[in-house]
Amino acid sequence: MKNLVHLFYVSSATQPFSEQQLKDLLVLSKDANKRHNITGMLLYEDGNFMQVIEGEEADIDRLMLNIQSDPKHAGIILLLKESIQARDFSSWSMGFKDTSSEKKEGFADFLSSTAQGNISPGIAKTLLLSFR
């Protein structure tokens, strides 16, 4: 049996995404993730991303390399990568939430503390799971 992992990261967009660009990104991500049996959740707020991806380790590593080479991302910070027994987002090829207009409690605070070097993977996981 292959090693199932989840990986959490944050990054900044090199340019703010329009609503249409976010929709296009979501369509592409869902299709690619379905093909590679990857599940997860992506949050976007005011040019910042937070994401968890789940799947077989080789697939997650390959996806993370793609994300790191994507010119639309900057300042990528890997928060947590660990083996898991079961997926938290098993029914979502890519859940998505744009919190720019809602200001989900904790998200902006988390991104601010991340930018200052105060990274808490546990808080990131709790926050992402709250959208499930």
CSV table of C-alpha atoms in Angstrom, one decimal:
chain,number,residue,atom,x,y,z
A,1,MET,CA,0.0,0.0,0.0
A,2,LYS,CA,1.3,3.5,-0.9
A,3,ASN,CA,1.9,6.2,1.7
A,4,LEU,CA,-1.1,8.5,2.1
A,5,VAL,CA,-0.1,12.1,3.1
A,6,HIS,CA,-1.5,15.5,3.5
A,7,LEU,CA,0.5,18.7,2.8
A,8,PHE,CA,-0.4,22.2,4.0
A,9,TYR,CA,1.2,25.3,2.5
A,10,VAL,CA,0.6,29.0,2.1
A,11,SER,CA,1.6,31.3,-0.7
A,12,SER,CA,0.9,34.7,-2.2
A,13,ALA,CA,-0.3,35.4,-5.7
A,14,THR,CA,2.2,37.4,-7.8
A,15,GLN,CA,-0.9,39.4,-8.9
A,16,PRO,CA,-4.4,39.4,-7.4
A,17,PHE,CA,-6.8,36.9,-9.0
A,18,SER,CA,-10.0,38.1,-10.6
A,19,GLU,CA,-13.2,36.1,-9.8
A,20,GLN,CA,-13.0,34.5,-13.3
A,21,GLN,CA,-9.3,33.6,-12.8
A,22,LEU,CA,-10.2,31.9,-9.5
A,23,LYS,CA,-13.0,30.0,-11.3
A,24,ASP,CA,-10.7,28.9,-14.1
A,25,LEU,CA,-8.0,27.8,-11.5
A,26,LEU,CA,-10.6,25.8,-9.7
A,27,VAL,CA,-11.8,24.0,-12.8
A,28,LEU,CA,-8.2,23.1,-13.8
A,29,SER,CA,-7.3,22.0,-10.3
A,30,LYS,CA,-10.4,19.8,-9.9
A,31,ASP,CA,-9.8,18.0,-13.2
A,32,ALA,CA,-6.1,17.4,-12.5
A,33,ASN,CA,-6.8,16.3,-9.0
A,34,LYS,CA,-9.4,13.8,-10.1
A,35,ARG,CA,-7.0,12.3,-12.5
A,36,HIS,CA,-4.4,11.8,-9.8
A,37,ASN,CA,-6.7,10.9,-6.9
A,38,ILE,CA,-5.8,14.1,-5.0
A,39,THR,CA,-8.3,15.7,-2.6
A,40,GLY,CA,-8.1,18.9,-0.6
A,41,MET,CA,-9.2,22.4,0.1
A,42,LEU,CA,-8.0,25.8,-1.2
A,43,LEU,CA,-8.6,29.1,0.5
A,44,TYR,CA,-8.0,32.5,-1.2
A,45,GLU,CA,-8.1,35.9,0.4
A,46,ASP,CA,-6.8,39.2,-1.0
A,47,GLY,CA,-4.0,37.6,-3.0
A,48,ASN,CA,-3.1,34.9,-0.5
A,49,PHE,CA,-3.6,31.2,-0.7
A,50,MET,CA,-3.8,28.5,2.0
A,51,GLN,CA,-4.2,24.9,0.8
A,52,VAL,CA,-4.2,21.3,2.0
A,53,ILE,CA,-3.7,18.5,-0.5
A,54,GLU,CA,-4.1,14.8,0.2
A,55,GLY,CA,-3.1,11.7,-1.7
A,56,GLU,CA,-0.3,9.3,-2.3
A,57,GLU,CA,3.0,10.8,-1.4
A,58,ALA,CA,4.5,10.6,-4.9
A,59,ASP,CA,1.5,12.4,-6.4
A,60,ILE,CA,1.5,15.1,-3.7
A,61,ASP,CA,5.3,15.6,-4.1
A,62,ARG,CA,4.8,16.0,-7.9
A,63,LEU,CA,1.9,18.5,-7.4
A,64,MET,CA,3.9,20.5,-4.9
A,65,LEU,CA,6.8,20.8,-7.4
A,66,ASN,CA,4.3,22.1,-10.0
A,67,ILE,CA,3.0,24.6,-7.5
A,68,GLN,CA,6.5,25.7,-6.6
A,69,SER,CA,7.3,26.3,-10.3
A,70,ASP,CA,4.1,28.1,-11.1
A,71,PRO,CA,4.8,31.7,-11.8
A,72,LYS,CA,1.5,32.8,-10.3
A,73,HIS,CA,2.8,31.8,-6.8
A,74,ALA,CA,5.4,33.5,-4.7
A,75,GLY,CA,6.5,33.1,-1.1
A,76,ILE,CA,5.5,29.5,-0.8
A,77,ILE,CA,5.8,28.2,2.8
A,78,LEU,CA,5.4,24.5,3.5
A,79,LEU,CA,3.6,24.3,6.8
A,80,LEU,CA,3.2,20.5,7.3
A,81,LYS,CA,3.6,17.3,5.4
A,82,GLU,CA,2.8,14.1,7.2
A,83,SER,CA,1.4,10.6,6.8
A,84,ILE,CA,-2.3,10.1,7.4
A,85,GLN,CA,-4.5,7.1,7.9
A,86,ALA,CA,-7.6,8.7,6.2
A,87,ARG,CA,-8.4,11.8,4.1
A,88,ASP,CA,-10.2,14.7,5.7
A,89,PHE,CA,-11.5,16.0,2.3
A,90,SER,CA,-12.2,12.6,0.7
A,91,SER,CA,-15.3,13.9,-1.2
A,92,TRP,CA,-13.6,17.0,-2.6
A,93,SER,CA,-11.2,16.9,-5.6
A,94,MET,CA,-10.7,20.5,-4.6
A,95,GLY,CA,-12.9,22.4,-2.2
A,96,PHE,CA,-12.5,26.1,-2.6
A,97,LYS,CA,-13.5,29.2,-0.7
A,98,ASP,CA,-12.7,32.9,-1.6
A,99,THR,CA,-12.9,34.6,1.8
A,100,SER,CA,-12.0,38.0,0.5
A,101,SER,CA,-15.5,39.4,1.1
A,102,GLU,CA,-16.4,37.3,4.1
A,103,LYS,CA,-13.2,37.5,6.2
A,104,LYS,CA,-13.4,34.1,7.8
A,105,GLU,CA,-12.3,34.5,11.4
A,106,GLY,CA,-8.7,33.4,11.8
A,107,PHE,CA,-7.6,33.4,8.2
A,108,ALA,CA,-6.2,36.9,7.9
A,109,ASP,CA,-4.7,36.5,11.4
A,110,PHE,CA,-3.1,33.3,10.3
A,111,LEU,CA,-1.6,34.8,7.1
A,112,SER,CA,-0.3,37.8,9.1
A,113,SER,CA,1.4,35.6,11.6
A,114,THR,CA,2.8,33.4,8.8
A,115,ALA,CA,4.3,36.4,7.1
A,116,GLN,CA,6.0,37.3,10.4
A,117,GLY,CA,7.5,33.8,10.8
A,118,ASN,CA,5.0,32.5,13.4
A,119,ILE,CA,3.9,29.5,11.6
A,120,SER,CA,1.4,27.1,13.2
A,121,PRO,CA,0.5,24.1,11.2
A,122,GLY,CA,-2.1,23.1,13.7
A,123,ILE,CA,-4.0,26.3,13.3
A,124,ALA,CA,-3.8,26.0,9.5
A,125,LYS,CA,-5.3,22.5,9.7
A,126,THR,CA,-8.1,23.6,12.1
A,127,LEU,CA,-8.9,26.6,9.8
A,128,LEU,CA,-9.1,24.5,6.6
A,129,LEU,CA,-11.2,21.8,8.3
A,130,SER,CA,-13.7,24.5,9.4
A,131,PHE,CA,-14.7,24.9,5.7
A,132,ARG,CA,-15.5,21.2,5.3
